[in-house]
Amino acid sequence: MYELGKREIDAIAKVINSGQLFRYRGGEGGLCDRFERAFAQKIGTKFALTVSSGTGGLICALIAAGVQPGDEVIVPAYTFMATPLAVLGVGAIPIIAEVDESLAIDPASVEANVTRYTRAIMPVHMTGRPCDMNALKRIARRRKLLIVEDACQAIGGSYRGKRLGSIGDAGGFSFNQFKIIGAGEGGAMVTSDLTGYDKALIHHDGGCVFRKHADKVSTPFFAGTNFRVSEITGAIMLTQLKRLDAILARLRARRAAMRAELAKATAFRLSPCNEDAGDCGVSVPILFDTVKQAEAFLKTCGGKKPFWAGSPINSGRHIYSNWEPILKKHGAYHPKVDPFRHARRKVTYSKDMCRRSLGLLARTVSLSVPYDLSVAEVRRAAKTLVP
Ligand SMILES: Cc1ncc(COP(=O)(O)O)c(C=O)c1O
């Protein structure tokens, strides 16, 4: 979250003064509804649903798209563990594919991992950097697969004129503390498919059958769960969404200044980006020829303010080799509901199954884009990183 202040405080105060914190039972037509309409319009989908986390958003997106228990869903080796957890959350099996130099899922590896059980590809736009969606769409079309985008880290990003999250069959977003806009916790699901939206609406609110809007739901009711949010989340997100364009413009201007300077380096190169204009501008990854060079750069330049620098290889649960419960195939709290028990073929994982991704992640250094400095200050600071 880059901006947070009086506007959010005033919006929350209004909700508290109204005494109406629950989004339903009189809250219909309230702030969550308004946020969903505005968010769907911003992202370019017919529907949006606010939920209590990005993980919940992804689970709803997978349900909306039509992923079913036993299906295989291809996820990248570099993403927060929540992506494969969401796949398990709908009873499906995550299949791990390599990332390429852009650090996004490698379409060639997706293709290589397709089996007769594959139902969906889950591109993850990590650190607001778009995946190669055209290549993925071609594979999906040819192989008759669904695309469910994990846009948790990429709110407002785009690819070839379309907002991330709106390109596939459904998309998920996170509004936790560490995202471009947020409410501390929260998330959303977007889709343009009415039946998919209805399924997500039912699943996110076990009480849906009792709501005023129940008669508008055309999908038969089933037992869901509770991923609902309160009007406080609606109020914060409605306020945050109004800030989004300005935040992205500020980030992108500073990212461009950094890249212009860093492009002059001979010791490293800018990591390729699948769509420069659509990158959210959160960070600038640079790629070295060897791990030693990346480590040496981090030692000498890593602590240099104003940049936070780190290698993605050290990003813990964002690397598949650290997804312990998944590698061990402990897919649920009880074996009877463990999707691995119901897999339609033997799935094997190992810590070194995506060696190319591990190598790329270790040869990459990611530099954060300083939000509070002027463009000139960012340019001057970036100059000091180029030997
Ligand atoms: C790529 C990615 N997917 C999913 C999630 C899950 O979001 P949340 O923590 O809101 O459940 C995150 C959040 O950190 C994420 O970065």
PDB file of C-alpha atoms in Angstrom, residues 25 30 38 49 91 139 149 177 205 212 231 244 257 265 295 330:
ATOM      1  CA  ARG A  25     -29.083  -7.082   5.795  1.00  0.00           C
ATOM      2  CA  GLY A  30     -23.657  -0.075   0.136  1.00  0.00           C
ATOM      3  CA  ALA A  38     -16.134   0.412  -9.766  1.00  0.00           C
ATOM      4  CA  LEU A  49     -16.745  -9.907  -5.899  1.00  0.00           C
ATOM      5  CA  GLY A  91      -9.760 -30.090  -4.866  1.00  0.00           C
ATOM      6  CA  ILE A 139      -1.861 -22.786 -25.747  1.00  0.00           C
ATOM      7  CA  GLU A 149      -5.049 -15.178 -13.630  1.00  0.00           C
ATOM      8  CA  GLN A 177      -0.966  -4.759   3.355  1.00  0.00           C
ATOM      9  CA  ASP A 205     -21.198 -16.531   1.451  1.00  0.00           C
ATOM     10  CA  LYS A 212     -32.284 -10.391  -0.616  1.00  0.00           C
ATOM     11  CA  GLU A 231     -18.454  -2.396   4.833  1.00  0.00           C
ATOM     12  CA  LEU A 244      -4.884   3.685  -8.098  1.00  0.00           C
ATOM     13  CA  ALA A 257      13.975   6.569 -14.850  1.00  0.00           C
ATOM     14  CA  ALA A 265      25.292  -1.170 -17.275  1.00  0.00           C
ATOM     15  CA  GLU A 295      25.665 -12.002  -4.940  1.00  0.00           C
ATOM     16  CA  HIS A 330       0.004 -33.022   2.446  1.00  0.00           C
TER      17      HIS A 330
END
